[in-house]
Each structure stands twice: as structure tokens, then as C-alpha cells.
Coordinates of C-alpha atoms and ligand atoms in Angstrom, one line a residue:
X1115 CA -45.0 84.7 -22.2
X1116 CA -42.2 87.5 -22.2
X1117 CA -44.4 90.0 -20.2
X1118 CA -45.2 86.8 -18.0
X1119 CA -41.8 86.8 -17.6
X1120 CA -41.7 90.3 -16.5
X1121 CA -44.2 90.2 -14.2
X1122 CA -42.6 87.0 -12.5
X1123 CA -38.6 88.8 -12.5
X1124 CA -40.9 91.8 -10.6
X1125 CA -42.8 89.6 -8.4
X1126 CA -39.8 87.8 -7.0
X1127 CA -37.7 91.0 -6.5
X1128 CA -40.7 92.2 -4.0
X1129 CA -40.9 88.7 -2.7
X1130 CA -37.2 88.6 -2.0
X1131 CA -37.4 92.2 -0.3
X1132 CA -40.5 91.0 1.7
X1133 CA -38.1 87.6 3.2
X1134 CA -35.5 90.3 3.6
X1135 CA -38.5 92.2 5.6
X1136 CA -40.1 89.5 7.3
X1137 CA -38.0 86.5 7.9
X1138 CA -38.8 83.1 8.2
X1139 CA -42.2 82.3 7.0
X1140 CA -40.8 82.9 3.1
X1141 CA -37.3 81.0 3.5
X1142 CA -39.1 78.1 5.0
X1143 CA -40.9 77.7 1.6
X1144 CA -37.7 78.2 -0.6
X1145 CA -36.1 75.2 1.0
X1146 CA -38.9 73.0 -0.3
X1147 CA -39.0 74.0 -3.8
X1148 CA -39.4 70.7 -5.5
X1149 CA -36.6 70.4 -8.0
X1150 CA -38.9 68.6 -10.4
X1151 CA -41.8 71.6 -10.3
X1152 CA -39.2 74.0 -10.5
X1153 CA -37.8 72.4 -14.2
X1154 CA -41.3 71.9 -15.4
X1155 CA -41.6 75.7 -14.9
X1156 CA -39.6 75.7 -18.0
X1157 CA -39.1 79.2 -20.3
X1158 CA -40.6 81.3 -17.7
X1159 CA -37.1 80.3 -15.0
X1160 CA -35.0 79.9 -18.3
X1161 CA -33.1 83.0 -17.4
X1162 CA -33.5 83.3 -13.7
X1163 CA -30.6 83.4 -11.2
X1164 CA -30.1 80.6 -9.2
X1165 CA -30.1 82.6 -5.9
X1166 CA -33.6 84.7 -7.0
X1167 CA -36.5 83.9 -5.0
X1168 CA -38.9 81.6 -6.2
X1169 CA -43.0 82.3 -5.4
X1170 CA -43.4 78.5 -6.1
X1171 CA -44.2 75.4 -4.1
X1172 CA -45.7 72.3 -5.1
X1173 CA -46.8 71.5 -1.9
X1174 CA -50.2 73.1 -1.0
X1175 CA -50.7 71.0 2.0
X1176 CA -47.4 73.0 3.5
X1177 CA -48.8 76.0 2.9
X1178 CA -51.9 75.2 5.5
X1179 CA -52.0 75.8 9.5
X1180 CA -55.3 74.3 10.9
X1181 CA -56.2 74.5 14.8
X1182 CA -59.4 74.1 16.4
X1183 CA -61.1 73.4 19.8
X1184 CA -64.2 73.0 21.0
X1185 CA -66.2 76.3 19.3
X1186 CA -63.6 78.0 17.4
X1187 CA -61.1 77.1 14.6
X1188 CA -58.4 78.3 12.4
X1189 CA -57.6 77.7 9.2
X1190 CA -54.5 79.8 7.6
X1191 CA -53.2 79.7 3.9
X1192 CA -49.8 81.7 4.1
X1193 CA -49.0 82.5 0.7
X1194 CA -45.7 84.3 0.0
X1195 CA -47.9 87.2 -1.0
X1196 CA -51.1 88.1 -1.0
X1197 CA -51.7 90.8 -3.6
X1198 CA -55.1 90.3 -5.6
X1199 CA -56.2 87.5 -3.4
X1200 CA -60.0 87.1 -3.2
X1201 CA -61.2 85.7 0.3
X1202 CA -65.1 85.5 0.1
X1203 CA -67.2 83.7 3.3
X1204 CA -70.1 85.6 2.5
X1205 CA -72.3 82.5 1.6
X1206 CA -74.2 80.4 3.7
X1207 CA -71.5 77.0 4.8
X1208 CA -68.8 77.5 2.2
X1209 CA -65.9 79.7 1.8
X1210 CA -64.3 80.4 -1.6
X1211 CA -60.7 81.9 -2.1
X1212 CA -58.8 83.3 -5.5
X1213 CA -55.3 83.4 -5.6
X1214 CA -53.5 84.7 -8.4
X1215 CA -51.1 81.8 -10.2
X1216 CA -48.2 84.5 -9.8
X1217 CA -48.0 83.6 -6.3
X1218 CA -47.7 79.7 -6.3
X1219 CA -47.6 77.0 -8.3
X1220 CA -49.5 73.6 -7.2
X1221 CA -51.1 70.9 -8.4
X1222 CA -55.1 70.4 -8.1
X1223 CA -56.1 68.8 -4.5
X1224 CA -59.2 67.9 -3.0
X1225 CA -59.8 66.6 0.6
X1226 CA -62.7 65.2 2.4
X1227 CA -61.6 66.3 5.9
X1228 CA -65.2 66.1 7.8
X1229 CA -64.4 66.8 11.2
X1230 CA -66.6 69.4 13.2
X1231 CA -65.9 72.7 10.9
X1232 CA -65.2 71.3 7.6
X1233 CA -66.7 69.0 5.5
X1234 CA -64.4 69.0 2.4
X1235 CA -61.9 71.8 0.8
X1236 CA -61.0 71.5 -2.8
X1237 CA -58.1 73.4 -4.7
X1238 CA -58.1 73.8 -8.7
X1239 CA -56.8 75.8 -11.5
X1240 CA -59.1 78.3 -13.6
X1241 CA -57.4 80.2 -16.0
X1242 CA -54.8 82.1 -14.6
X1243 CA -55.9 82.0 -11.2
X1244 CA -56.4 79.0 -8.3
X1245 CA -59.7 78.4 -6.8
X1246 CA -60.0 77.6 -3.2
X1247 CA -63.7 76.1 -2.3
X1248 CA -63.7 75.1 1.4
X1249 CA -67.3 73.6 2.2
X1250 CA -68.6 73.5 6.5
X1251 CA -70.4 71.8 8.7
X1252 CA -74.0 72.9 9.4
X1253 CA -73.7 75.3 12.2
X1254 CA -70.6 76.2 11.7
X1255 CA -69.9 80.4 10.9
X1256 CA -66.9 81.6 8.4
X1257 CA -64.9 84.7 8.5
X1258 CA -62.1 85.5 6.2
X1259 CA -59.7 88.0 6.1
X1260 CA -56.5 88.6 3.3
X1261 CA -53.1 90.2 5.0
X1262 CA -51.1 91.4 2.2
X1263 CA -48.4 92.2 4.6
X1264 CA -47.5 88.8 5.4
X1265 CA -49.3 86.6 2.5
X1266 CA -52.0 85.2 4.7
X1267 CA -55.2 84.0 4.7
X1268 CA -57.3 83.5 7.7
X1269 CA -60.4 81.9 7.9
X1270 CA -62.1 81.7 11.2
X1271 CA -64.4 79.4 12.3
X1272 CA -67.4 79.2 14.6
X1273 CA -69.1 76.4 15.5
X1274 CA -72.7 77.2 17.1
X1275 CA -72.6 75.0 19.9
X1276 CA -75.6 73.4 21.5
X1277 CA -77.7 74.9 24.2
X1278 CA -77.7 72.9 26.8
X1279 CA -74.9 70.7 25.4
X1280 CA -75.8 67.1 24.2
X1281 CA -74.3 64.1 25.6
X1282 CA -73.8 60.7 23.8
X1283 CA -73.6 58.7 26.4
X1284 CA -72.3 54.9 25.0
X1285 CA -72.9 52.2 27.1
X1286 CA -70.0 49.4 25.2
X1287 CA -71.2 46.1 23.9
X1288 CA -74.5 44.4 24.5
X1289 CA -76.6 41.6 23.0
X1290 CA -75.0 39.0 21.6
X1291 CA -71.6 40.6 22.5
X1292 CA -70.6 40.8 26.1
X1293 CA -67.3 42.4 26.1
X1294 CA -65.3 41.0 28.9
X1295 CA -66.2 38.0 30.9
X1296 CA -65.3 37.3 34.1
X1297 CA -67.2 33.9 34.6
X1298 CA -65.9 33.2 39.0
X1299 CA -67.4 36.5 39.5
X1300 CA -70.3 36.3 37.9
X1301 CA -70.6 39.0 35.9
X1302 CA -69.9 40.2 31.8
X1303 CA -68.6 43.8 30.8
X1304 CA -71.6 44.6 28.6
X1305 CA -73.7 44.6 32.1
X1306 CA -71.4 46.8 34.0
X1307 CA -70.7 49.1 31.2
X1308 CA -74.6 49.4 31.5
X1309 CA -75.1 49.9 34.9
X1310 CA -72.6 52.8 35.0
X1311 CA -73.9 54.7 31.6
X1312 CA -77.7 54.8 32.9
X1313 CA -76.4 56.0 36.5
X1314 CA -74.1 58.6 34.2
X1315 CA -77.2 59.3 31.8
X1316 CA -79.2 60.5 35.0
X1317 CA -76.6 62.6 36.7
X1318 CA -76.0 64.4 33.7
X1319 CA -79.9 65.1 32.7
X1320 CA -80.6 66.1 36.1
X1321 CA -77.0 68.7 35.8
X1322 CA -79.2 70.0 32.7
X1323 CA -77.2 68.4 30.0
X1324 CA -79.2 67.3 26.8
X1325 CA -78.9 63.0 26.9
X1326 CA -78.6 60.5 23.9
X1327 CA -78.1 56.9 25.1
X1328 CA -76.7 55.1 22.1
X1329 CA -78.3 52.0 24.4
X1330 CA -80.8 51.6 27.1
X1331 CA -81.0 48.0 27.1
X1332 CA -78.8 44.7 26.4
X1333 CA -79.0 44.4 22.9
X1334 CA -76.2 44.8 20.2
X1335 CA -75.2 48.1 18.5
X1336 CA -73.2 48.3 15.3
X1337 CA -70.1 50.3 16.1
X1338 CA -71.2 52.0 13.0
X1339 CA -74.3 53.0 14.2
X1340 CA -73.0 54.7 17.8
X1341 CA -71.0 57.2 16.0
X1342 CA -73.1 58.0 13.6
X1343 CA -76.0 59.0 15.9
X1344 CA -73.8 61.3 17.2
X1345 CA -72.8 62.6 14.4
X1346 CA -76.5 63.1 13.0
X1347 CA -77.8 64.7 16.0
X1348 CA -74.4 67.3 16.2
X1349 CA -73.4 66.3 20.0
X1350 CA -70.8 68.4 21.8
X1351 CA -69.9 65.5 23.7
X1352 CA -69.0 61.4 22.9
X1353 CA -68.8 59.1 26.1
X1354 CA -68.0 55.0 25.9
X1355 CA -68.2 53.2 28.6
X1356 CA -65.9 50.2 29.3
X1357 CA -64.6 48.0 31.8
X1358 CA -61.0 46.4 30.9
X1359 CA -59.7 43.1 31.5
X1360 CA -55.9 41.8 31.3
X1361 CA -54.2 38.2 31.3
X1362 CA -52.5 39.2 34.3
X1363 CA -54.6 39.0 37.4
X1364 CA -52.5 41.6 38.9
X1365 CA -53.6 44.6 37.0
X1366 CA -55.9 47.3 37.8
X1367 CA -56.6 50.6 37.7
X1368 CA -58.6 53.3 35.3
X1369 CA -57.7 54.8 31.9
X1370 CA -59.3 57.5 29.5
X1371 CA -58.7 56.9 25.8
X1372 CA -58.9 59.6 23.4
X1373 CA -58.5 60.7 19.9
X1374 CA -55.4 62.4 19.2
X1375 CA -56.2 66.4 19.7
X1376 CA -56.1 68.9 22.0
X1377 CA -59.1 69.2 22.5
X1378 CA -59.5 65.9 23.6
X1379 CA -57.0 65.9 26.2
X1380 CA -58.8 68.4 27.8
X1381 CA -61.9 66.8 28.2
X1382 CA -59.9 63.6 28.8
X1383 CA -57.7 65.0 31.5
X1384 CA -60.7 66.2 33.6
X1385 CA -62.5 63.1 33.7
X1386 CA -59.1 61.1 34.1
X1387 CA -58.8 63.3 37.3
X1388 CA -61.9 63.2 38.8
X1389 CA -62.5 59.1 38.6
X1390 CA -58.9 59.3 40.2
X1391 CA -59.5 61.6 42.8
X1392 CA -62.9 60.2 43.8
X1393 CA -61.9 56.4 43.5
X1394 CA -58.1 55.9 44.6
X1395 CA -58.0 53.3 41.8
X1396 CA -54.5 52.8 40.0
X1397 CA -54.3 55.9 37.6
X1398 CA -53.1 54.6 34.4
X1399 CA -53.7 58.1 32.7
X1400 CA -55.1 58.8 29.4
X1401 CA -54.2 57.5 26.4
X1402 CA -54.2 57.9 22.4
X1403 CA -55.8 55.8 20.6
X1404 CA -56.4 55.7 16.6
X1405 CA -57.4 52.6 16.3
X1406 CA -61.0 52.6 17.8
X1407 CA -64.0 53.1 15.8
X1408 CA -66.1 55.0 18.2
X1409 CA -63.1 57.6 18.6
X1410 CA -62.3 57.6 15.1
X1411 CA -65.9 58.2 13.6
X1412 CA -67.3 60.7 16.0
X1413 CA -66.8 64.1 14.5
X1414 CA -67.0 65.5 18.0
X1415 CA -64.8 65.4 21.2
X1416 CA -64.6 61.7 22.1
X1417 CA -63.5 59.4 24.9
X1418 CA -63.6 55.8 26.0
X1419 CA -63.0 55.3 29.7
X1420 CA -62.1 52.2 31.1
X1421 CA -63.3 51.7 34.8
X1422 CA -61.3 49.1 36.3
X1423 CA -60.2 45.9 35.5
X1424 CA -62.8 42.6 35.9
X1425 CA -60.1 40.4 35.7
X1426 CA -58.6 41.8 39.2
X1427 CA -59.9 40.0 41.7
X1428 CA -60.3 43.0 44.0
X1429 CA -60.9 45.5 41.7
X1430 CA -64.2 43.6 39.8
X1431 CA -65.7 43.0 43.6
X1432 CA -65.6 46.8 43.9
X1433 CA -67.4 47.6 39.9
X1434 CA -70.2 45.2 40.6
X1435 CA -70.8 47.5 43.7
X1436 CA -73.7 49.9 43.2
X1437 CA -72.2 52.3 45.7
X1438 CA -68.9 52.2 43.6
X1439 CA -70.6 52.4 40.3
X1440 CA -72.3 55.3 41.9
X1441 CA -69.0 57.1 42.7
X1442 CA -67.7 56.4 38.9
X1443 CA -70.8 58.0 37.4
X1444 CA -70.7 61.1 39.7
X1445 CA -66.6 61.5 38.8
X1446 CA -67.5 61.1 35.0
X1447 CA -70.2 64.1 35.4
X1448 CA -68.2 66.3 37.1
X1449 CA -65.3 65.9 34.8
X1450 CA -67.8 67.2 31.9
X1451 CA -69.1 70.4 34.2
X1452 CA -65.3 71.2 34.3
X1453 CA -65.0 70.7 31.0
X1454 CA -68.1 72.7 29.9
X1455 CA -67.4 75.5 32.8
X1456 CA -70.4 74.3 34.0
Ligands
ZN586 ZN1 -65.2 47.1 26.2

């Protein structure tokens, strides 16, 4: 324990002079030292003055920086050093780093994250050192790399992306449930959400885009079921289509939901644009939303557009025209060609 000790006093005397070095990254981490961890840390602090530095934070989840877009993604571990760290991607859809228990003090933590990259990452003690197991996605590259200058570790991502990309194209509802009804005009949501997804379905395949219709027909789909195709079949690309409906009669106008990610406003925001542009419908922008299944389930970049509103008089005339639905589909596709830089 004493020559822990020592090794601890030395550690934090280079830690200190790296903060005085470096700046922010390491004085961020001292302000969250949790005042419970840091008692429980017990004989080897005993002596310790209050204003040394302390390599210790019982937050792991601070200590992580994840980004990603559409092919790439970054996932950084800054450490407040980074001596004798292990990074290892060198086998096939996992990546496994060692950190010395010198440099930080957690608890254990495992996470299912399972987006397009990462299926789980899981943190544990072994002996005197923490392992770091991350595991990926199929398709999905690692590259790691240890700075010992500034205590952190990169792991880059890559996701192999489909060749041409493929397209989920959801048409909303069906079967047994219509989606919005709008009885004086005739027609149900489940219909026109139909319509516009096969016309949408063809553009794309003949723009050289790899299909899926999660349905082709009117019958029901578990909600379940449409993401999870996706999912299985890895698509680059999530579409729902809807038609909305209000209590007012007044409303109209077209909206994009979206997970919330940057990634997804990108793909939102073109699509957004185009049926704007193209249609001269109210633009009620694009819009976060974490409470739908199909946007929460799909691993990949998702949206749900809604084309107009059947309960508008004016606005339902115009969707149950073929010529119009014609104009939706076409600004959908060309949205995605911007998208994909196609
Ligand atoms: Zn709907």
C-alpha cells in the first residue's frame, strides 16, 4: 500500500504539471470529484493535500465524447493520462482497451448502446487494471490510437456503407388500421400514405437506389416489424410515409420528423426543402420527435414526413391528386440524391 502511495503522490505531481501544461480538459474533471469516491479512497488520500490533484472520477460516462454521421464515428475516452494504456482494434467487430487503475477510479458499467457502430461497450475491473470491451455492428471497421500527451483515446469508426444505398421505404398504417379518416372526402390516410410510397419506391429504383417496401399492399404491419426489417437488412436510409390530420379545419402544411441527431437533420432538412420548394404547401419545418417507434427503433437515419393535412379541406383535394402525389414523391427522391451526393 505505501509504495501504492508513492506511486499515486508521483502520478498526481505529473498530472498536476500536465493541467498546468494543458489546461482545461484536466480541471474539468477535478471539479467533479465525487466527494463520496474520494473518502472511500481511504489510506491511499490519508495524507494528501487538499489542493493536490486527484487522477480520480467516478463518473466514466463523463469521461466519453461520441459523434457520428452517416459512415464515420468517434468515440474518445480522455483520461487524465494515458501512460500504459492498451488500445487494441485488431479483432474482427470488437475493440478492447486497458487502462491502468492509477489513472481513474470507477465503478463497473455496461451499456447496450446499439445504434449503427456499436452494439454494446462494457467497463470492469481486473486486477489492477480496467478493461474496456466495446463490441460493433457488422460492417462496421475500428481504429484506435493512445495520445499520451493529452490522455486520450480515440477510436474511429467506419461503417461500410451499402453499394447502391438501400432504402426502407414505409408506407404508414394499413389493414385493419387506417390512420386518418377523412369520411366527406372520401378517402383514409393508410390509402394515400400508399399511393405516394409506391410512386416514391419507383423513382428511387429507377435513380439506382436499392428498394425495401416495408408494405406493398393494404394490410397491417406491426410497428415492430417495420424497423426491424430495416435493421436486419442494414439500410442506409428509413422513410414513413404519413398524411396528418388536426381538429382544426384550418391547418395545413408539410412536416419532417426526425430522431434527435445530426445526422438526421441533414437528411431531414433536404427533404423538408425540396417538398417545400416543389409544392408551395405551408412549411411547418422539421421536427424532433422521441416518441415514435419507427424513429426510435431504426438503427439507421430515419424520418417520418407528413404530406399535408386531410382534414383541410383544400389541402386533402390536392393529396388525393395523382399529379400532386406525383410532385411529393419526386421532391422526397431528390431530397435523398442530395443527401447521398447523388
Ligand atoms: Zn399516420
Amino acid at each position: 500500500m505505501r509504495r501504492n502511495c508513492t506511486i499515486r503522490r508521483i502520478f498526481a505531481i505529473t498530472a498536476a504539471i500536465t493541467l498546468f501544461a494543458s489546461g482545461s480538459a484536466y480541471a474539468e474533471n477535478i471539479g467533479k470529484i465525487d466527494n463520496e469516491v474520494y473518502k472511500g479512497l481511504g489510506e491511499v488520500l490519508e495524507n494528501r493535500q487538499p489542493e493536490e490533484a486527484v487522477p480520480v472520477n467516478s463518473n466514466f460516462m463523463d469521461r466519453i465524447d461520441y459523434k457520428k454521421d452517416r459512415v464515420t464515428a468517434r468515440f474518445l475516452i480522455k483520461l487524465p493520462g494515458a501512460e500504459e494504456v492498451k488500445a487494441d482494434s485488431s479483432e474482427l467487430n470488437s475493440v478492447r482497451v486497458e487502462i491502468p487503475s492509477g489513472i481513474m477510479r470507477t465503478s463497473d458499467l455496461s451499456k447496450d448502446v446499439n445504434d449503427r457502430y456499436i452494439k454494446s461497450y462494457n467497463l470492469y475491473s481486473s486486477g489492477d487494471t480496467y478493461v474496456f470491451e466495446m463490441k460493433l455492428q457488422d460492417n462496421v471497421k475500428a481504429d484506435s490510437f493512445v495520445n499520451e500527451a493529452t490522455g486520450e483515446i480515440s477510436i474511429s469508426l467506419e461503417k461500410q456503407v451499402n453499394s447502391p444505398p438501400i432504402i426502407v421505404v414505409d408506407a404508414g398504417h394499413g389493414g385493419t388500421d387506417p390512420g386518418a379518416v377523412n369520411s366527406s372526402a372520401g378517402i383514409d390516410e393508410k390509402t394515400l400514405n400508399l399511393k405516394v410510397s409506391e410512386l416514391l419506391g419507383d423513382m428511387l429504383s429507377q435513380r439506382g437506389y436499392e428498394v425495401v417496401m416495408n408494405r406493398d399492399s393494404d394490410y397491417f404491419v406491426p410497428l415492430k416489424d417495420r424497423y426491424n426489417n430495416a435493421n436486419t437488412i442494414d439500410a442506409d436510409l428509413f422513410v414513413s410515409v404519413h398524411h396528418n390530420s388536426a381538429g382544426s379545419a384550418a391547418v395545413s402544411g408539410i412536416e419532417t420528423l426526425r430522431p434527435n441527431s445530426a445526422e438526421n437533420k441533414i437528411v431531414a432538412d433536404y427533404i423538408q426543402e425540396e417538398l417545400i420548394k416543389n409544392t408551395g404547401a405551408v412549411n411547418r419545418g422539421t421536427k424532433i420527435r422521441t416518441d415514435l417507434a419507427v424513429l426510435n427503433g431504426t438503427r439507421m437515419p430515419a424520418v417520418l414526413l407528413e404530406l399535408g393535412f386531410m382534414s383541410n379541406a383544400n389541402e386533402v383535394t390536392r393529396l388525393k391528386d395523382s399529379s400532386y402525389q406525383n410532385i411529393l414523391a419526386n421532391s422526397v427522391a431528390d431530397g435523398i440524391d442530395k443527401y447521398f451526393g447523388r
